mmCIF file of C-alpha atoms in Angstrom:
data_model
loop_
_atom_site.group_PDB
_atom_site.id
_atom_site.type_symbol
_atom_site.label_atom_id
_atom_site.label_comp_id
_atom_site.label_asym_id
_atom_site.label_seq_id
_atom_site.Cartn_x
_atom_site.Cartn_y
_atom_site.Cartn_z
ATOM 1 C CA UNK A 109 120.707 52.645 27.203
ATOM 2 C CA UNK A 110 120.233 56.620 27.513
ATOM 3 C CA UNK A 111 117.605 57.502 30.300
ATOM 4 C CA UNK A 112 114.671 59.326 29.367
ATOM 5 C CA UNK A 113 113.367 62.053 32.006
ATOM 6 C CA UNK A 114 110.440 64.213 31.632
ATOM 7 C CA UNK A 115 111.481 68.113 31.087
ATOM 8 C CA UNK A 116 109.744 71.110 31.567
ATOM 9 C CA UNK A 117 110.077 72.817 28.181
ATOM 10 C CA UNK A 118 107.806 75.665 28.255
ATOM 11 C CA UNK A 119 105.735 77.459 31.156
ATOM 12 C CA UNK A 120 103.065 80.275 30.830
ATOM 13 C CA UNK A 121 101.068 81.607 33.735
ATOM 14 C CA UNK A 122 97.656 83.289 33.898
ATOM 15 C CA UNK A 123 96.047 85.890 36.439
ATOM 16 C CA UNK A 124 93.030 87.755 36.379
ATOM 17 C CA UNK A 125 93.064 91.400 36.105
ATOM 18 C CA UNK A 126 91.359 92.405 39.027
ATOM 19 C CA UNK A 127 93.602 92.940 41.936
ATOM 20 C CA UNK A 128 91.883 92.992 45.792
ATOM 21 C CA UNK A 129 94.330 94.821 47.759
ATOM 22 C CA UNK A 130 94.779 94.999 51.312
ATOM 23 C CA UNK A 131 93.145 98.563 51.522
ATOM 24 C CA UNK A 132 89.942 97.043 49.703
ATOM 25 C CA UNK A 133 89.937 94.151 52.483
ATOM 26 C CA UNK A 134 90.331 96.657 55.231
ATOM 27 C CA UNK A 135 86.643 97.960 54.024
ATOM 28 C CA UNK A 136 85.251 94.280 54.122
ATOM 29 C CA UNK A 137 86.651 93.062 57.473
ATOM 30 C CA UNK A 138 88.272 94.213 60.705
ATOM 31 C CA UNK A 139 92.004 94.214 59.281
ATOM 32 C CA UNK A 140 94.580 96.399 57.872
ATOM 33 C CA UNK A 141 97.509 96.278 55.552
ATOM 34 C CA UNK A 142 100.258 96.075 58.418
ATOM 35 C CA UNK A 143 98.535 93.196 60.066
ATOM 36 C CA UNK A 144 98.254 91.154 56.685
ATOM 37 C CA UNK A 145 101.604 91.898 55.703
ATOM 38 C CA UNK A 146 103.422 90.985 58.878
ATOM 39 C CA UNK A 147 101.559 87.590 59.286
ATOM 40 C CA UNK A 148 101.467 86.556 55.730
ATOM 41 C CA UNK A 149 103.776 88.713 53.258
ATOM 42 C CA UNK A 150 100.701 89.268 50.890
ATOM 43 C CA UNK A 151 99.681 92.977 49.510
ATOM 44 C CA UNK A 152 97.339 91.715 47.098
ATOM 45 C CA UNK A 153 95.753 88.791 45.291
ATOM 46 C CA UNK A 154 93.962 88.278 41.852
ATOM 47 C CA UNK A 155 90.323 87.683 41.551
ATOM 48 C CA UNK A 156 88.519 86.198 38.807
ATOM 49 C CA UNK A 157 85.478 88.305 37.664
ATOM 50 C CA UNK A 158 82.736 87.552 35.121
ATOM 51 C CA UNK A 159 79.514 85.222 35.269
ATOM 52 C CA UNK A 160 80.012 81.681 34.418
ATOM 53 C CA UNK A 161 83.912 81.745 34.497
ATOM 54 C CA UNK A 162 85.804 79.120 36.763
ATOM 55 C CA UNK A 163 89.099 77.397 37.002
ATOM 56 C CA UNK A 164 88.705 76.001 33.469
ATOM 57 C CA UNK A 165 89.081 79.559 32.162
ATOM 58 C CA UNK A 166 92.181 80.571 33.718
ATOM 59 C CA UNK A 167 93.345 77.009 33.246
ATOM 60 C CA UNK A 168 92.805 77.218 29.122
ATOM 61 C CA UNK A 169 94.269 81.004 29.146
ATOM 62 C CA UNK A 170 97.599 79.165 30.499
ATOM 63 C CA UNK A 171 97.382 76.545 28.158
ATOM 64 C CA UNK A 172 96.731 78.640 25.076
ATOM 65 C CA UNK A 173 99.754 80.962 26.076
ATOM 66 C CA UNK A 174 101.907 77.786 26.504
ATOM 67 C CA UNK A 175 101.152 76.181 23.147
ATOM 68 C CA UNK A 176 101.870 79.558 21.151
ATOM 69 C CA UNK A 177 104.828 79.998 23.308
ATOM 70 C CA UNK A 178 106.433 76.589 22.676
ATOM 71 C CA UNK A 179 105.154 76.471 19.065
ATOM 72 C CA UNK A 180 103.059 73.374 19.938
ATOM 73 C CA UNK A 181 99.726 72.775 17.994
ATOM 74 C CA UNK A 182 97.087 71.171 20.294
ATOM 75 C CA UNK A 183 96.994 68.137 17.997
ATOM 76 C CA UNK A 184 100.474 67.506 19.129
ATOM 77 C CA UNK A 185 99.315 66.961 22.942
ATOM 78 C CA UNK A 186 99.300 63.129 24.084
ATOM 79 C CA UNK A 187 97.751 64.184 27.605
ATOM 80 C CA UNK A 188 96.501 66.999 29.817
ATOM 81 C CA UNK A 189 96.248 66.873 33.759
ATOM 82 C CA UNK A 190 94.627 69.557 35.751
ATOM 83 C CA UNK A 191 95.480 69.979 39.412
ATOM 84 C CA UNK A 192 92.494 71.894 41.200
ATOM 85 C CA UNK A 193 90.730 72.016 44.460
ATOM 86 C CA UNK A 194 88.024 74.461 42.620
ATOM 87 C CA UNK A 195 86.575 72.487 39.856
ATOM 88 C CA UNK A 196 84.067 73.951 37.591
ATOM 89 C CA UNK A 197 81.860 71.059 38.563
ATOM 90 C CA UNK A 198 81.749 67.952 40.368
ATOM 91 C CA UNK A 199 81.576 66.497 36.897
ATOM 92 C CA UNK A 200 82.839 66.775 34.169
ATOM 93 C CA UNK A 201 86.470 67.113 35.099
ATOM 94 C CA UNK A 202 88.029 70.712 34.809
ATOM 95 C CA UNK A 203 90.802 69.103 32.545
ATOM 96 C CA UNK A 204 88.253 68.141 29.934
ATOM 97 C CA UNK A 205 86.777 71.394 29.769
ATOM 98 C CA UNK A 206 90.174 72.964 29.252
ATOM 99 C CA UNK A 207 91.003 70.331 26.358
ATOM 100 C CA UNK A 208 87.910 71.559 24.800
ATOM 101 C CA UNK A 209 88.297 75.154 24.967
ATOM 102 C CA UNK A 210 91.904 75.130 23.716
ATOM 103 C CA UNK A 211 91.372 72.377 20.785
ATOM 104 C CA UNK A 212 92.872 69.287 22.393
ATOM 105 C CA UNK A 213 90.866 66.329 20.983
ATOM 106 C CA UNK A 214 90.837 62.782 21.627
ATOM 107 C CA UNK A 215 93.476 62.525 24.525
ATOM 108 C CA UNK A 216 93.371 61.493 27.944
ATOM 109 C CA UNK A 217 92.730 64.146 30.444
ATOM 110 C CA UNK A 218 91.934 64.288 34.146
ATOM 111 C CA UNK A 219 91.931 66.263 37.460
ATOM 112 C CA UNK A 220 93.959 65.781 40.481
ATOM 113 C CA UNK A 221 92.726 66.887 43.813
ATOM 114 C CA UNK A 222 95.620 67.224 46.353
ATOM 115 C CA UNK A 223 94.772 70.862 47.486
ATOM 116 C CA UNK A 224 97.838 73.019 47.736
ATOM 117 C CA UNK A 225 100.074 69.965 46.856
ATOM 118 C CA UNK A 226 97.844 69.209 43.654
ATOM 119 C CA UNK A 227 100.472 70.719 41.188
ATOM 120 C CA UNK A 228 103.381 68.796 42.515
ATOM 121 C CA UNK A 229 101.352 65.569 42.645
ATOM 122 C CA UNK A 230 100.250 65.996 39.028
ATOM 123 C CA UNK A 231 103.763 66.791 37.710
ATOM 124 C CA UNK A 232 104.785 63.418 39.352
ATOM 125 C CA UNK A 233 102.104 61.623 37.789
ATOM 126 C CA UNK A 234 102.675 63.333 34.433
ATOM 127 C CA UNK A 235 106.298 62.611 34.292
ATOM 128 C CA UNK A 236 105.886 58.933 34.331
ATOM 129 C CA UNK A 237 104.266 59.134 31.014
ATOM 130 C CA UNK A 238 107.295 60.562 29.619
ATOM 131 C CA UNK A 239 109.554 58.361 31.267
ATOM 132 C CA UNK A 240 108.038 55.245 30.308
ATOM 133 C CA UNK A 241 108.106 56.357 26.448
ATOM 134 C CA UNK A 242 104.404 55.974 26.296
ATOM 135 C CA UNK A 243 103.995 59.738 25.442
ATOM 136 C CA UNK A 244 105.823 62.761 24.039
ATOM 137 C CA UNK A 245 104.072 65.833 25.073
ATOM 138 C CA UNK A 246 102.261 66.090 28.287
ATOM 139 C CA UNK A 247 100.622 69.290 29.703
ATOM 140 C CA UNK A 248 100.341 69.932 33.633
ATOM 141 C CA UNK A 249 98.040 72.798 34.479
ATOM 142 C CA UNK A 250 97.572 73.856 38.017
ATOM 143 C CA UNK A 251 94.321 76.344 38.420
ATOM 144 C CA UNK A 252 92.317 77.764 41.150
ATOM 145 C CA UNK A 253 89.521 79.927 41.496
ATOM 146 C CA UNK A 254 89.721 80.212 45.704
ATOM 147 C CA UNK A 255 87.783 83.289 45.605
ATOM 148 C CA UNK A 256 84.587 80.881 45.062
ATOM 149 C CA UNK A 257 85.091 79.275 48.372
ATOM 150 C CA UNK A 258 86.478 81.890 50.553
ATOM 151 C CA UNK A 259 84.114 83.564 53.115
ATOM 152 C CA UNK A 260 84.935 87.615 52.851
ATOM 153 C CA UNK A 261 83.775 88.020 56.298
ATOM 154 C CA UNK A 262 86.352 85.793 57.928
ATOM 155 C CA UNK A 263 89.464 87.858 58.144
ATOM 156 C CA UNK A 264 91.286 84.643 59.117
ATOM 157 C CA UNK A 265 91.065 83.116 55.468
ATOM 158 C CA UNK A 266 89.983 85.748 53.235
ATOM 159 C CA UNK A 267 93.083 87.548 53.433
ATOM 160 C CA UNK A 268 95.176 84.625 52.083
ATOM 161 C CA UNK A 269 93.910 83.416 48.910
ATOM 162 C CA UNK A 270 93.593 84.467 45.257
ATOM 163 C CA UNK A 271 92.738 83.280 41.786
ATOM 164 C CA UNK A 272 94.950 81.860 39.177
ATOM 165 C CA UNK A 273 96.708 79.251 36.933
ATOM 166 C CA UNK A 274 99.854 77.949 35.639
ATOM 167 C CA UNK A 275 100.687 75.340 33.011
ATOM 168 C CA UNK A 276 103.840 73.397 31.749
ATOM 169 C CA UNK A 277 104.803 71.152 28.602
ATOM 170 C CA UNK A 278 106.725 67.967 29.587
ATOM 171 C CA UNK A 279 108.728 66.254 26.946
ATOM 172 C CA UNK A 280 111.446 63.692 26.739
ATOM 173 C CA UNK A 281 115.396 64.630 27.771
ATOM 174 C CA UNK A 282 117.862 62.596 27.057
ATOM 175 C CA UNK A 283 120.565 65.146 28.165
ATOM 176 C CA UNK A 284 120.370 64.390 32.301
ATOM 177 C CA UNK A 285 117.931 67.345 32.615
ATOM 178 C CA UNK A 286 114.055 67.220 33.613
ATOM 179 C CA UNK A 287 112.584 65.706 36.633
ATOM 180 C CA UNK A 288 115.157 63.448 38.742
ATOM 181 C CA UNK A 289 113.455 62.706 41.916
ATOM 182 C CA UNK A 290 109.991 63.031 43.522
ATOM 183 C CA UNK A 291 108.329 62.150 46.782
ATOM 184 C CA UNK A 292 104.719 62.481 47.683
ATOM 185 C CA UNK A 293 103.183 62.126 50.907
ATOM 186 C CA UNK A 294 99.833 62.394 52.925
ATOM 187 C CA UNK A 295 98.160 61.936 56.379
ATOM 188 C CA UNK A 296 94.338 61.997 56.242
ATOM 189 C CA UNK A 297 94.532 62.785 59.908
ATOM 190 C CA UNK A 298 95.238 66.301 58.954
ATOM 191 C CA UNK A 299 91.815 66.585 57.588
ATOM 192 C CA UNK A 300 90.105 68.600 60.535
ATOM 193 C CA UNK A 301 92.527 71.471 60.511
ATOM 194 C CA UNK A 302 91.913 72.266 56.769
ATOM 195 C CA UNK A 303 88.807 71.831 54.889
ATOM 196 C CA UNK A 304 85.523 72.628 53.210
ATOM 197 C CA UNK A 305 83.100 71.176 55.485
ATOM 198 C CA UNK A 306 80.006 70.862 53.125
ATOM 199 C CA UNK A 307 79.472 70.326 49.388
ATOM 200 C CA UNK A 308 80.589 66.878 48.828
ATOM 201 C CA UNK A 309 79.008 63.117 49.296
ATOM 202 C CA UNK A 310 79.180 63.303 52.955
ATOM 203 C CA UNK A 311 77.148 66.643 53.497
ATOM 204 C CA UNK A 312 75.644 67.530 50.117
ATOM 205 C CA UNK A 313 74.329 71.055 49.837
ATOM 206 C CA UNK A 314 71.248 71.756 51.853
ATOM 207 C CA UNK A 315 69.679 75.404 53.140
ATOM 208 C CA UNK A 316 71.363 74.397 56.670
ATOM 209 C CA UNK A 317 74.535 73.863 55.101
ATOM 210 C CA UNK A 318 74.621 77.010 53.244
ATOM 211 C CA UNK A 319 72.928 79.338 56.224
ATOM 212 C CA UNK A 320 75.852 77.680 58.313
ATOM 213 C CA UNK A 321 78.691 79.004 55.882
ATOM 214 C CA UNK A 322 79.998 75.142 55.467
ATOM 215 C CA UNK A 323 80.984 75.626 51.617
ATOM 216 C CA UNK A 324 83.755 78.217 52.421
ATOM 217 C CA UNK A 325 87.439 77.088 53.559
ATOM 218 C CA UNK A 326 87.992 76.455 57.116
ATOM 219 C CA UNK A 327 91.530 76.816 58.496
ATOM 220 C CA UNK A 328 93.296 76.067 61.860
ATOM 221 C CA UNK A 329 95.938 78.829 61.081
ATOM 222 C CA UNK A 330 98.260 77.391 63.990
ATOM 223 C CA UNK A 331 98.058 73.558 63.288
ATOM 224 C CA UNK A 332 98.590 74.007 59.577
ATOM 225 C CA UNK A 333 101.579 76.489 60.190
ATOM 226 C CA UNK A 334 103.375 73.874 62.627
ATOM 227 C CA UNK A 335 102.773 71.042 60.037
ATOM 228 C CA UNK A 336 103.683 72.832 57.121
ATOM 229 C CA UNK A 337 107.104 74.148 57.952
ATOM 230 C CA UNK A 338 107.798 70.769 59.485
ATOM 231 C CA UNK A 339 106.700 68.483 56.727
ATOM 232 C CA UNK A 340 107.798 70.745 53.904
ATOM 233 C CA UNK A 341 111.168 71.164 55.187
ATOM 234 C CA UNK A 342 111.499 67.785 56.028
ATOM 235 C CA UNK A 343 110.712 66.209 52.823
ATOM 236 C CA UNK A 344 112.872 69.024 50.918
ATOM 237 C CA UNK A 345 115.579 67.893 53.060
ATOM 238 C CA UNK A 346 114.734 64.347 52.316
ATOM 239 C CA UNK A 347 115.087 64.640 48.496
ATOM 240 C CA UNK A 348 118.143 66.641 48.851
ATOM 241 C CA UNK A 349 120.154 63.997 50.966
ATOM 242 C CA UNK A 350 119.068 61.120 48.744
ATOM 243 C CA UNK A 351 120.745 63.369 45.567
ATOM 244 C CA UNK A 352 123.661 64.483 47.088
ATOM 245 C CA UNK A 353 122.272 68.184 47.244
ATOM 246 C CA UNK A 354 123.269 70.949 49.863
ATOM 247 C CA UNK A 355 122.025 74.528 50.180
ATOM 248 C CA UNK A 356 125.157 75.642 48.268
ATOM 249 C CA UNK A 357 124.455 73.662 44.930
ATOM 250 C CA UNK A 358 120.570 74.245 44.945
ATOM 251 C CA UNK A 359 119.870 77.000 42.475
ATOM 252 C CA UNK A 360 116.365 77.702 43.841
ATOM 253 C CA UNK A 361 113.864 76.515 46.204
ATOM 254 C CA UNK A 362 110.372 76.613 44.627
ATOM 255 C CA UNK A 363 107.936 76.665 47.655
ATOM 256 C CA UNK A 364 104.311 76.634 47.748
ATOM 257 C CA UNK A 365 103.373 80.319 48.381
ATOM 258 C CA UNK A 366 100.978 79.896 51.363
ATOM 259 C CA UNK A 367 102.472 82.342 53.964
ATOM 260 C CA UNK A 368 105.903 84.287 53.837
ATOM 261 C CA UNK A 369 106.719 82.847 57.247
ATOM 262 C CA UNK A 370 106.128 79.512 56.228
ATOM 263 C CA UNK A 371 108.519 80.089 53.330
ATOM 264 C CA UNK A 372 111.113 81.486 55.348
ATOM 265 C CA UNK A 373 111.097 78.973 58.101
ATOM 266 C CA UNK A 374 111.286 76.069 55.295
ATOM 267 C CA UNK A 375 114.403 78.033 53.404
ATOM 268 C CA UNK A 376 115.787 78.120 56.559
ATOM 269 C CA UNK A 377 115.724 74.627 57.671
ATOM 270 C CA UNK A 378 116.813 73.641 54.433
ATOM 271 C CA UNK A 379 120.170 75.813 54.676
ATOM 272 C CA UNK A 380 119.182 77.965 51.503
ATOM 273 C CA UNK A 381 119.226 81.853 51.601
ATOM 274 C CA UNK A 382 116.214 83.680 50.712
ATOM 275 C CA UNK A 383 117.894 84.808 47.570
ATOM 276 C CA UNK A 384 117.413 81.808 46.101
ATOM 277 C CA UNK A 385 113.811 81.382 47.068
ATOM 278 C CA UNK A 386 111.075 82.141 44.632
ATOM 279 C CA UNK A 387 108.469 84.326 46.211
ATOM 280 C CA UNK A 388 105.673 86.146 44.654
ATOM 281 C CA UNK A 389 103.072 85.538 47.294
ATOM 282 C CA UNK A 390 103.246 89.391 47.744
ATOM 283 C CA UNK A 391 101.545 90.060 44.325
ATOM 284 C CA UNK A 392 98.973 86.908 44.151
ATOM 285 C CA UNK A 393 98.384 85.308 47.683
ATOM 286 C CA UNK A 394 97.903 81.474 48.132
ATOM 287 C CA UNK A 395 96.429 80.506 44.540
ATOM 288 C CA UNK A 396 96.355 76.746 45.920
ATOM 289 C CA UNK A 397 97.744 74.505 42.760
ATOM 290 C CA UNK A 398 98.744 77.239 40.607
ATOM 291 C CA UNK A 399 101.318 78.790 43.232
ATOM 292 C CA UNK A 400 104.285 76.718 41.978
ATOM 293 C CA UNK A 401 103.680 77.289 38.332
ATOM 294 C CA UNK A 402 103.272 80.751 38.878
ATOM 295 C CA UNK A 403 106.579 80.960 40.505
ATOM 296 C CA UNK A 404 108.184 79.401 37.771
ATOM 297 C CA UNK A 405 106.854 81.696 35.268
ATOM 298 C CA UNK A 406 107.378 84.879 37.343
ATOM 299 C CA UNK A 407 111.356 83.583 37.455
ATOM 300 C CA UNK A 408 111.456 82.082 33.982
ATOM 301 C CA UNK A 409 114.282 84.753 32.831
ATOM 302 C CA UNK A 410 116.339 84.095 35.568
ATOM 303 C CA UNK A 411 116.418 80.330 35.001
ATOM 304 C CA UNK A 412 119.346 78.704 33.441
ATOM 305 C CA UNK A 413 119.768 75.182 31.620
ATOM 306 C CA UNK A 414 120.996 72.751 34.241
ATOM 307 C CA UNK A 415 119.550 74.740 37.380
ATOM 308 C CA UNK A 416 119.199 72.701 40.367
ATOM 309 C CA UNK A 417 115.289 73.162 41.307
ATOM 310 C CA UNK A 418 113.808 72.007 44.612
ATOM 311 C CA UNK A 419 109.939 72.036 44.419
ATOM 312 C CA UNK A 420 108.159 71.740 47.805
ATOM 313 C CA UNK A 421 104.551 71.998 48.703
ATOM 314 C CA UNK A 422 102.201 71.664 51.692
ATOM 315 C CA UNK A 423 98.417 71.197 51.255
ATOM 316 C CA UNK A 424 95.058 70.294 53.106
ATOM 317 C CA UNK A 425 94.352 66.742 53.781
ATOM 318 C CA UNK A 426 97.216 66.766 54.529
ATOM 319 C CA UNK A 427 99.349 66.344 51.549
ATOM 320 C CA UNK A 428 102.776 67.366 51.183
ATOM 321 C CA UNK A 429 105.894 66.374 48.652
ATOM 322 C CA UNK A 430 108.498 67.715 46.743
ATOM 323 C CA UNK A 431 110.357 67.102 43.781
ATOM 324 C CA UNK A 432 113.801 67.573 42.304
ATOM 325 C CA UNK A 433 114.260 68.911 38.765
ATOM 326 C CA UNK A 434 117.054 70.272 36.503
ATOM 327 C CA UNK A 435 115.695 72.898 34.510
ATOM 328 C CA UNK A 436 115.546 71.807 30.935
ATOM 329 C CA UNK A 437 116.003 75.244 28.718
ATOM 330 C CA UNK A 438 117.112 78.671 28.528
ATOM 331 C CA UNK A 439 114.466 81.366 28.387
#
C-alpha cells in the first residue's frame, strides 16, 4: 500500500507596509543600530497599522494569496488551522475569522497557541489529517501582530518583534515527498522566563495590571537564549539522527527567527553551514508563529522538489520542536 504523506504544495506570506527601522527605534528608547544588529541581527521589522486590524487581517491576506497562487477555491479547503500568540479576541478563534474573511465555509477551523513554536505544532497536527486520508486540502497559517503586546519603552524586547503572517497548503503526496517526521516538546517550568503576565484567566485585566504594564511581553533574555540554543539544536539533531541525515544531506535548515546568534549557534551545533540556513530576521524581526512560513516564502524560488528541509523552533512556555520534510514542488 502506498504511503500517504502531507506535502506543502503552496506557500504565501504577508507583511504590513509600515517599516519600523532601528533608526526610528533610536528616537523611542535608549538604543542604536550597531547595538541592535550586533546582538540580534535585526535591521527593521514590519508593523501593522490601522484601526481594528489584528492577526486575522494578515492571516487572511496570506490565505487569499495562497488560494490564488495554487488555483484553489475556498470551497475545496477541508480544514484551516491558525497558529497565533496574538489572537484578535479571546474568542472566537482567529482561524474562524480568517475563514470568514476569505470565504471558507462549513469546515473545521481552530487556533493553536504554542508561542514561537506554534506554526511547527500546527503543521505537525495538520499533517495528520492528510496522512489518515480524512482530508485532501488543509491550510496551516502562522500570524502574529506582536506590536500589539510589545512595550515600546522596554529596549530589551521592543527591538525584537515584528508583525507578519504566512500560510501553507497541505495536500496528499505518494511520491515520497512531504512531512517525513516531526517532534514536538514542551516544559512548563520555563514559563517564568518568557510570558505575558496579565490578560488571561489567572490575572484578568484590571486598572492595576494595565498601570503595571503587565500586558506586554516579558522576557529574561539570558535564560531564553540558553534554553533556545540547547533545545532547538538537540531536537533538530534528534530528528536528523533518527532519519539518517547529516549536515551534508540537509538542503536547508529553516529555524525560528528569534535572534541571529541563536540561529548561528543552532546551525553550528547541527553541522549545517550558514549558506544552507534560511535567514530573514534582518527584514522582519521575530514574527513569532509567522517566522518559519515567511522564511519558506522568501526562499521559495531556491527550493527544489525533493530537498531535505529541517524546520526547528523554540518558544515561550517553553515549547520547541523540529520537522523533517522533503519539499514537494518546484516553484
